CSV table of C-alpha atoms in Angstrom, one decimal:
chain,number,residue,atom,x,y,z
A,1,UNK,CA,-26.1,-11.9,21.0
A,2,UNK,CA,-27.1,-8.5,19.8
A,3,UNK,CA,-29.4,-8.1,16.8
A,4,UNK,CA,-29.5,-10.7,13.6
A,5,UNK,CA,-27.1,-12.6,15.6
A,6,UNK,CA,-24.3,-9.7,15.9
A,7,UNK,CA,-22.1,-9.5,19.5
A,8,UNK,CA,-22.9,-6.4,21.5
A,9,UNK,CA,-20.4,-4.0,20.9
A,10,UNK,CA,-17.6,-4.0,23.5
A,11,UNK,CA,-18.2,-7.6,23.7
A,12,UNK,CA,-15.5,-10.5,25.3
A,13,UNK,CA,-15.4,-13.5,24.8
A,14,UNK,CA,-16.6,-14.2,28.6
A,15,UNK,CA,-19.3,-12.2,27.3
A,16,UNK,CA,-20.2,-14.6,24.8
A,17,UNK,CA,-19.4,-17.4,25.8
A,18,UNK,CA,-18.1,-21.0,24.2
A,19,UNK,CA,-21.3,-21.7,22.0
A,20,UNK,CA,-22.1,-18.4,21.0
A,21,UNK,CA,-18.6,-17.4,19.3
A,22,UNK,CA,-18.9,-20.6,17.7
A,23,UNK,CA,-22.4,-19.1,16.3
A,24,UNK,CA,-21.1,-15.8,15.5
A,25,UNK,CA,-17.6,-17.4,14.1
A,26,UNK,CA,-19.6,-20.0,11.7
A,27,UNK,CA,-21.8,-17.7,10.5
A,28,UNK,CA,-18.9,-16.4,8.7
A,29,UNK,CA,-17.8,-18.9,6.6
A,30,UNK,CA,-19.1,-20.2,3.1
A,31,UNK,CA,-19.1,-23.3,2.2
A,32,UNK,CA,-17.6,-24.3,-1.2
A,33,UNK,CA,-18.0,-27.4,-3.3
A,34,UNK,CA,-16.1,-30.1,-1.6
A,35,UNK,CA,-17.8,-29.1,1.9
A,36,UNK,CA,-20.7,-31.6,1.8
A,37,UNK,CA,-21.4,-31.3,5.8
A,38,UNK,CA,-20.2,-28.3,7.4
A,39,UNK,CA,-20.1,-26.3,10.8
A,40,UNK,CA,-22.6,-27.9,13.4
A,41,UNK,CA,-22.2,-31.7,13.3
A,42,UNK,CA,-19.7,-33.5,15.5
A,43,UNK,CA,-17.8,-33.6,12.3
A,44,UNK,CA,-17.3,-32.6,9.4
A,45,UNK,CA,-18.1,-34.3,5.4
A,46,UNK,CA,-15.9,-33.1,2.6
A,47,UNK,CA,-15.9,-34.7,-1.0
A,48,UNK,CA,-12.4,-36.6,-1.8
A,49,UNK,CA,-12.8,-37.5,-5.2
A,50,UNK,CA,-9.5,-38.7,-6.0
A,51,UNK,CA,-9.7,-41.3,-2.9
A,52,UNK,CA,-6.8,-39.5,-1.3
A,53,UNK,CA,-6.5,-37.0,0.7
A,54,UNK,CA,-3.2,-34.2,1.3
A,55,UNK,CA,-2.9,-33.6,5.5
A,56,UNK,CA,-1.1,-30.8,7.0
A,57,UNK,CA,-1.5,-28.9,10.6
A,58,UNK,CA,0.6,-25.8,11.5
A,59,UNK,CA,0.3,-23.9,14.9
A,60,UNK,CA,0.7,-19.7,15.7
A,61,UNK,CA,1.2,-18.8,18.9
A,62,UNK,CA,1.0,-15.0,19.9
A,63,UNK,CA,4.6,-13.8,20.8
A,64,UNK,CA,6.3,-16.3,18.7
A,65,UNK,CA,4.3,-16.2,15.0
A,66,UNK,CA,2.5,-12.9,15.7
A,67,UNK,CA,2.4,-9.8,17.6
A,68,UNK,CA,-1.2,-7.6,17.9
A,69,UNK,CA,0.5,-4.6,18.0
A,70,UNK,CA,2.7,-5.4,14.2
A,71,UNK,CA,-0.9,-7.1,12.7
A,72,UNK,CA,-4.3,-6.8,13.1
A,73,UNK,CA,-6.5,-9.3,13.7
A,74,UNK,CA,-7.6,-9.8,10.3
A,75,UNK,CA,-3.8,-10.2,8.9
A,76,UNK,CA,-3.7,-13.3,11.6
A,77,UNK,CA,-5.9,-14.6,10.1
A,78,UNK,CA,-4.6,-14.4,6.4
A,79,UNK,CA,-1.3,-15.7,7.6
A,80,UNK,CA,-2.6,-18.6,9.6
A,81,UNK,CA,-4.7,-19.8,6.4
A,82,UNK,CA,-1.6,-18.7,4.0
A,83,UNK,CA,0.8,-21.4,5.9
A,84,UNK,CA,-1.2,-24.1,5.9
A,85,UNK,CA,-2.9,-24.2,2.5
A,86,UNK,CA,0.6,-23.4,0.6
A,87,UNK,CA,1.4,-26.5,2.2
A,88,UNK,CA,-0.9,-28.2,0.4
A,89,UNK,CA,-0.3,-26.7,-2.7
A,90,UNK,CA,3.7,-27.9,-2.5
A,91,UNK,CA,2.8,-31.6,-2.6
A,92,UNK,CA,0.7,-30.3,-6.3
A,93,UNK,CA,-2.5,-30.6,-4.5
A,94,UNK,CA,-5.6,-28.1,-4.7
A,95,UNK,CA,-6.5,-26.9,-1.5
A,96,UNK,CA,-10.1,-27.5,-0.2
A,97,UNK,CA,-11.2,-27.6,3.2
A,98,UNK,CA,-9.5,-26.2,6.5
A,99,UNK,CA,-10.0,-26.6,10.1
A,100,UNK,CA,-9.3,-24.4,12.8
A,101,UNK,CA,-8.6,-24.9,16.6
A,102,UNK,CA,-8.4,-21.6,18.1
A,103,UNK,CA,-8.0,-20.7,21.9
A,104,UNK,CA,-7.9,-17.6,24.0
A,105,UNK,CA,-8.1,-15.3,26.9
A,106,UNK,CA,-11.8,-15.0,28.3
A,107,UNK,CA,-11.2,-10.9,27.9
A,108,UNK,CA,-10.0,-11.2,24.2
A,109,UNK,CA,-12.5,-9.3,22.3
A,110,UNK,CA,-15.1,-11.1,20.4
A,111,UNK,CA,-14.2,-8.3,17.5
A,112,UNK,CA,-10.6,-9.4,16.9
A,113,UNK,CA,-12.1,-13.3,16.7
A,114,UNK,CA,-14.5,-12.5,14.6
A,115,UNK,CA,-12.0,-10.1,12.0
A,116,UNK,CA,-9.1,-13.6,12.4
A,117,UNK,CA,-12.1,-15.5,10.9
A,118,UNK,CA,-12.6,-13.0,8.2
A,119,UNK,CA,-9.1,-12.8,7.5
A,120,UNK,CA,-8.5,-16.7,7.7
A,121,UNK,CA,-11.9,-17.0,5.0
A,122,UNK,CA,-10.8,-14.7,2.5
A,123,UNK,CA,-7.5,-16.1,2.5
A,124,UNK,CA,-9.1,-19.5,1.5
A,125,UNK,CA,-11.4,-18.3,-1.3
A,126,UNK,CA,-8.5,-17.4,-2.9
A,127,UNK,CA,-7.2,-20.6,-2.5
A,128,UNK,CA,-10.6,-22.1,-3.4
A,129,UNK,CA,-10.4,-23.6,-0.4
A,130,UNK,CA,-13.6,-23.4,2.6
A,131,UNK,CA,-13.1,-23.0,6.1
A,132,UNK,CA,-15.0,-26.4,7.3
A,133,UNK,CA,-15.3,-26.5,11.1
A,134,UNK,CA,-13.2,-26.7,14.3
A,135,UNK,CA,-12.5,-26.1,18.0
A,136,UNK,CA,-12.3,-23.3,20.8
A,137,UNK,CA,-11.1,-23.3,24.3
A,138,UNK,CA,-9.4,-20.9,26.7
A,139,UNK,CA,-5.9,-20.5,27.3
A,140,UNK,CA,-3.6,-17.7,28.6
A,141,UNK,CA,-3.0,-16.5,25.1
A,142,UNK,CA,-3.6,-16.5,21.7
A,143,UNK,CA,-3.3,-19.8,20.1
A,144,UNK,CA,-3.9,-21.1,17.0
A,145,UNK,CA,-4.0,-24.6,15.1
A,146,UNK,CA,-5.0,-25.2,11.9
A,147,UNK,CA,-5.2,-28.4,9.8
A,148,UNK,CA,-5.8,-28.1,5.7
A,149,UNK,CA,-7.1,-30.4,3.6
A,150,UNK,CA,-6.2,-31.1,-0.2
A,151,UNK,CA,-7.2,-32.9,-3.8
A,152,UNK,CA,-4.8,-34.6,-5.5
A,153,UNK,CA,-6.7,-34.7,-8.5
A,154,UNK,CA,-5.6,-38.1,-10.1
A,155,UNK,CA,-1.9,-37.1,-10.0
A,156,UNK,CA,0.8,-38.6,-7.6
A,157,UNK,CA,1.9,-36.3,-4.8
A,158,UNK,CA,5.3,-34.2,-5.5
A,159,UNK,CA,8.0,-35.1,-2.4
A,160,UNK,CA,10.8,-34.3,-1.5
A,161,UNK,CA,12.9,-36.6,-2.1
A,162,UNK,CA,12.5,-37.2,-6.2
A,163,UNK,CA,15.0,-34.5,-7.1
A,164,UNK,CA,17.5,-35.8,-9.8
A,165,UNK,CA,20.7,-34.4,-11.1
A,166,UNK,CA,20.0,-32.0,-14.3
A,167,UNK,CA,16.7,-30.7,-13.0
A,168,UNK,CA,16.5,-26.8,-13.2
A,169,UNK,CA,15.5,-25.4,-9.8
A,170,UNK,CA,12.6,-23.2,-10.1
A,171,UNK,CA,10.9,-20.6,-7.8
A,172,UNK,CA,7.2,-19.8,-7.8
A,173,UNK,CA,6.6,-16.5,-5.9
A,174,UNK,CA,8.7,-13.7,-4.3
A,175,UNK,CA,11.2,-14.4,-1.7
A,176,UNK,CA,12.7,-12.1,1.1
A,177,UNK,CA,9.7,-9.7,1.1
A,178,UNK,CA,7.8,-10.9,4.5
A,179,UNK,CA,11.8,-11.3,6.4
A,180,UNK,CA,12.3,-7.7,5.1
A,181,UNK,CA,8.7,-7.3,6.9
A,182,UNK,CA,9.8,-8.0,9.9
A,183,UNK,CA,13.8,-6.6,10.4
A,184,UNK,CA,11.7,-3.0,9.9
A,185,UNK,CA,9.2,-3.8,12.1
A,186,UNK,CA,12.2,-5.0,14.8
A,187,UNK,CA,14.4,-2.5,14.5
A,188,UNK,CA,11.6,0.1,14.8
A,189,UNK,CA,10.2,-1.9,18.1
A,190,UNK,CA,14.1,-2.1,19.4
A,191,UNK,CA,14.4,1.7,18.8
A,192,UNK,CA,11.1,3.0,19.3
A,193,UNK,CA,11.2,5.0,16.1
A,194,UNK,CA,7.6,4.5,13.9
A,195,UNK,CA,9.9,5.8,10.5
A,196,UNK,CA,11.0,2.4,10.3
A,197,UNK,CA,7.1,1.5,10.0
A,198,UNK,CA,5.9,4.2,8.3
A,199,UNK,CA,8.7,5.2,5.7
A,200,UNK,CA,6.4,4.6,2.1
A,201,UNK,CA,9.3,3.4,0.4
A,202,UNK,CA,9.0,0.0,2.7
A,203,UNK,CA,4.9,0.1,2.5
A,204,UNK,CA,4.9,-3.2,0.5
A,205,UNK,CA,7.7,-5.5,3.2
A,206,UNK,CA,5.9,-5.0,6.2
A,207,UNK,CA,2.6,-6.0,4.1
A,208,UNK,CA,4.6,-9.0,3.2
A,209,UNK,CA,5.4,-10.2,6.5
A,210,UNK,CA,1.4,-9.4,7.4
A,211,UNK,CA,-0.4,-11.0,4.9
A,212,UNK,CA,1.9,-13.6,3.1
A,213,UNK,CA,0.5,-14.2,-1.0
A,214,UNK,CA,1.6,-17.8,-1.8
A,215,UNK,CA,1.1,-18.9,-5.6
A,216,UNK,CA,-1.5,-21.8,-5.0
A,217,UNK,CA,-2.5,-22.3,-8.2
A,218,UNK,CA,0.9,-23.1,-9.5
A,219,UNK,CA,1.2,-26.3,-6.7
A,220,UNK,CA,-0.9,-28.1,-9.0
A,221,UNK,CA,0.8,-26.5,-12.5
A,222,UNK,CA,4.0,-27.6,-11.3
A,223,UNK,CA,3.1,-30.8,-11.2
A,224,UNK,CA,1.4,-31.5,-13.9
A,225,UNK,CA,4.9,-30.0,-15.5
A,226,UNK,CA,6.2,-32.9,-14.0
A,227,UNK,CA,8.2,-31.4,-11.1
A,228,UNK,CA,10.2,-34.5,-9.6
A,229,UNK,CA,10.6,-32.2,-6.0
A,230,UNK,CA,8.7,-29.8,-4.5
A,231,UNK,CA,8.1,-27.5,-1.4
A,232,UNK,CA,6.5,-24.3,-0.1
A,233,UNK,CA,9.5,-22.2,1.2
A,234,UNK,CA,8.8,-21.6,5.2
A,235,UNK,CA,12.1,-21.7,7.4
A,236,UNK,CA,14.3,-20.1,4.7
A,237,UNK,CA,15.1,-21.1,0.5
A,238,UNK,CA,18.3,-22.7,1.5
A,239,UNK,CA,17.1,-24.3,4.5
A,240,UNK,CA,14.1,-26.1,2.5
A,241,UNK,CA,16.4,-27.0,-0.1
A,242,UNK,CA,18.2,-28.6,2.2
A,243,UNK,CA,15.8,-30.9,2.9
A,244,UNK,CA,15.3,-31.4,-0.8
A,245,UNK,CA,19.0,-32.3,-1.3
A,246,UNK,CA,19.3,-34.7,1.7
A,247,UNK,CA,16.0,-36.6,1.1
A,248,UNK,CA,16.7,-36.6,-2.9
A,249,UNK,CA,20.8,-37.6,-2.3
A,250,UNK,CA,21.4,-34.6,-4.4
A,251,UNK,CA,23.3,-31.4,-4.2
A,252,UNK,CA,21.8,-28.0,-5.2
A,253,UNK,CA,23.5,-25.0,-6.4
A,254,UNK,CA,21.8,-21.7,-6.9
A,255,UNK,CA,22.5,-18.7,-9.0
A,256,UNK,CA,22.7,-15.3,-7.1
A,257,UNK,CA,22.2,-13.2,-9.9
A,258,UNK,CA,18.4,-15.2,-10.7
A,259,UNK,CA,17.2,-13.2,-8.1
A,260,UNK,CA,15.3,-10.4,-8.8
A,261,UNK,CA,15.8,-7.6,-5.6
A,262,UNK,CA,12.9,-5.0,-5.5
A,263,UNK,CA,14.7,-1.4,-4.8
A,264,UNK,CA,12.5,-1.7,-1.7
A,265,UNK,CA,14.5,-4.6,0.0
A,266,UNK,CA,17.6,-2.6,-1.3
A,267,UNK,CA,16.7,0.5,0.6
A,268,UNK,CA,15.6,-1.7,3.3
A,269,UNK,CA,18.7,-3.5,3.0
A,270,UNK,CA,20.9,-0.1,3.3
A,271,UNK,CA,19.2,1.8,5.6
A,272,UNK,CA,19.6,-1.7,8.5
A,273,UNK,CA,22.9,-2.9,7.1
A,274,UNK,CA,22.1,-6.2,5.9
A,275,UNK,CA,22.3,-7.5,2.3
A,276,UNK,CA,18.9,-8.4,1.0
A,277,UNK,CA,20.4,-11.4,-0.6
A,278,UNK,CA,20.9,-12.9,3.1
A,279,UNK,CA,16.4,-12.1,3.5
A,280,UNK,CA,16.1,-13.9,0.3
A,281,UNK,CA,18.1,-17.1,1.2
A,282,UNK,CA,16.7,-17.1,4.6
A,283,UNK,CA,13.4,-16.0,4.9
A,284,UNK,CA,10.7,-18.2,4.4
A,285,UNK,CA,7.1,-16.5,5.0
A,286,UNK,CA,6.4,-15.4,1.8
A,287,UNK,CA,5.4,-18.9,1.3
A,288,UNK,CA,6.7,-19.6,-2.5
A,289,UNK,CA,6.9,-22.7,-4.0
A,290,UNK,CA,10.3,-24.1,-5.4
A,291,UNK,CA,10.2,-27.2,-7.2
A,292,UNK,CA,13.1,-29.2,-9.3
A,293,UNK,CA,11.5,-29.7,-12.8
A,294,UNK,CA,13.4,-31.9,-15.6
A,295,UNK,CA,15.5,-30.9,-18.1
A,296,UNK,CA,14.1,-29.4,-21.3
A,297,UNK,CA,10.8,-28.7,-19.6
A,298,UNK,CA,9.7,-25.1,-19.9
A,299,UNK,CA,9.2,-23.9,-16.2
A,300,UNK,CA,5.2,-22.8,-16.2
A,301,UNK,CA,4.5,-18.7,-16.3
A,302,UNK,CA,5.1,-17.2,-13.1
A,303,UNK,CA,8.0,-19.3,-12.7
A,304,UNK,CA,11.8,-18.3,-12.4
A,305,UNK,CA,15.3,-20.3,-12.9
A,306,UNK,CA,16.9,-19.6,-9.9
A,307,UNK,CA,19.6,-23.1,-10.1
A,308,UNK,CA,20.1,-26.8,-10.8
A,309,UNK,CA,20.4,-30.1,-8.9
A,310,UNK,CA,23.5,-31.7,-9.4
A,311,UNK,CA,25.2,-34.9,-8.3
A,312,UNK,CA,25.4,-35.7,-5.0
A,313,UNK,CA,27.8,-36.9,-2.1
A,314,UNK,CA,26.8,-39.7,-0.7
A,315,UNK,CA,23.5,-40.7,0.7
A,316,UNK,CA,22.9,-37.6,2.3
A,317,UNK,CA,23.5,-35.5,-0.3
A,318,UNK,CA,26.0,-32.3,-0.4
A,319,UNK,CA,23.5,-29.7,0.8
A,320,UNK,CA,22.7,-26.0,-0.8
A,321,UNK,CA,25.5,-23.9,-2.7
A,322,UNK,CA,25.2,-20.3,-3.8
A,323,UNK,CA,27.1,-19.6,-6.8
A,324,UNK,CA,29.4,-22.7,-5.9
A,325,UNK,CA,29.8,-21.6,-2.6
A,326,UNK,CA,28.3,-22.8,1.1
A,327,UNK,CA,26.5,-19.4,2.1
A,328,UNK,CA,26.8,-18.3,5.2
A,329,UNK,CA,23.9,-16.9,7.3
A,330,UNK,CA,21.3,-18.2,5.3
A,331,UNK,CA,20.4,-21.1,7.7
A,332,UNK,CA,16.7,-20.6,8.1
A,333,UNK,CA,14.2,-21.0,11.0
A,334,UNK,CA,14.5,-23.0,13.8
A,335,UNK,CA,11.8,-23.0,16.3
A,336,UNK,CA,13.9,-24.4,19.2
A,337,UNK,CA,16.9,-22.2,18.1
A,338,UNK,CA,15.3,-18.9,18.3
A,339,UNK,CA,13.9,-16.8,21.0
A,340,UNK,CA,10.4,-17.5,22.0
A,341,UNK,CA,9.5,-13.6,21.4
A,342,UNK,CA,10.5,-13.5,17.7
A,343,UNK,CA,7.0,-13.2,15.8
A,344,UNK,CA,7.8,-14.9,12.5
């Protein structure tokens, strides 16, 4: 280590070996209120003061979730936080600790580690959330796991599978922005032209797909609404309603027109041919919640009407409908149904 603890510059991770990137990692995190034993244990203590505690684990992988040459180190990091703790907001948790396994090539440099931390703790003090320990190894290439932790606080968790006919379905968050994001950013790798990149007008989508901005704090406003359903939009708004309507029995038919298209996702849409509305059905990185709330409940500020649960078919439920029809190319992410060099 250089001086007051900093990697000499040009530094590897060879260079620096297991223990000290987990010194110079660390030393960049703060601990906030539920962390009661941090970094430097064999474990970690956090404070679960409702006596339960909200679980979920997500994994990146370069190539597949990220490219280095479409975000920076620090944007990894962001999005790798963003994933998990939206997560935990969807069941109407608050998010409060995370853990992070992260492995690499010995020649990664320690800069781009240390800038993913960064990015991965200022994505959870927005949350309110604290980045509470973890793991690192080596491995061919970038990898990286990440477990979140959530608070309850005194209220039952929001499922699934409690959606019931007459709810209004509501959206918290913008939609379409991030799969926007990433069209540009393909098109302009498939062609080799930077104006797909660099045109202003689409400044804001390719920031989407970067640095995702869930709404975390309305997890928990939701369900103190009441919500009876709930999930954080990841492999596409019609394919995580679908999950909705099958585990609820329950059929779901959107509005188009609730949809509120920026000009920027129209240009977008345009200039590569592709209706935005297809983004906005089928993109899921923006991390939003949507929820089913009950009838005559006012949906919270922030919050849009975008449709209603109706009655289902059967056990299984009838699926999503967009303006009372099936839509068609809208079917969402599918990680063993995509190529494994799509970063999304």
């Amino acid at each position: 280590m250089g001086s007051h603890g900093r990697p000499p510059a040009g530094a590897t991770l060879r260079d620096l070996g297991e223990f000290g990137l987990i010194e110079a990692v660390t030393a960049r995190f703060s601990h906030g209120r539920d962390v009661l034993v941090g970094p430097g244990d064999d474990a970690a203590v956090l404070a679960a003061p409702d006596g339960r505690v909200v679980v979920t684990t997500d994994l990146l992988l370069e190539g597949r979730h990220f490219r280095r040459d479409w975000s920076s180190a620090v944007d990894v990091g962001h999005k790798a936080a963003a994933q998990n703790l939206a997560d935990v907001a969807s069941m109407g948790a608050r998010p409060t600790g995370l853990f992070l396994g992260f492995a690499a090539p010995g020649d990664l440099a320690v800069d781009w580690a240390l800038a993913m931390a960064d990015g991965m703790a200022e994505e959870c003090a927005q949350a309110g959330a604290s980045v509470s320990g973890g793991d690192v190894s080596s491995a061919d290439s970038i990898m990286l796991g990440v477990t979140a932790l959530g608070d309850l606080q005194g209220r039952p968790p929001v499922l699934r599978s409690g959606a019931r006919p007459g709810d209004a379905v509501v959206l918290a968050g913008r939609l379409g922005w991030a799969q926007a994001g990433l069209a540009l950013l393909t098109a302009g790798s498939a062609a080799g032209d930077s104006r797909w990149v660099d045109d202003p007008r689409w400044k804001e989508l390719i920031a989407a797909h970067r640095r995702p901005r869930p709404p975390y704090a309305l997890g928990p406003v939701l369900a103190a609404a009441g919500a009876h359903a709930m999930c954080d939009v990841s492999d596409g708004l019609v394919a995580d309603l679908g999950h909705i309507a099958v585990a609820s029995g329950v059929s779901i038919d959107l509005a188009s027109e609730a949809f509120l298209i920026d000009e920027a996702m129209r240009s977008a849409g345009a200039a590569l041919d592709v209706d935005p509305l297809r983004w906005v059905l089928g993109g899921g990185e923006d991390h939003p919640l949507v929820a089913c709330l009950p009838p005559g409940v006012t949906p919270p500020a922030g919050c849009i009407v975008i449709g209603s649960v109706l009655s289902g078919a059967g056990s299984a439920g009838a699926g999503v409908t967009v303006d009372g029809e099936r839509p068609v190319g809208s079917d969402g992410w599918d990680h063993y149904g995509q190529s494994a060099t799509d970063a999304s």
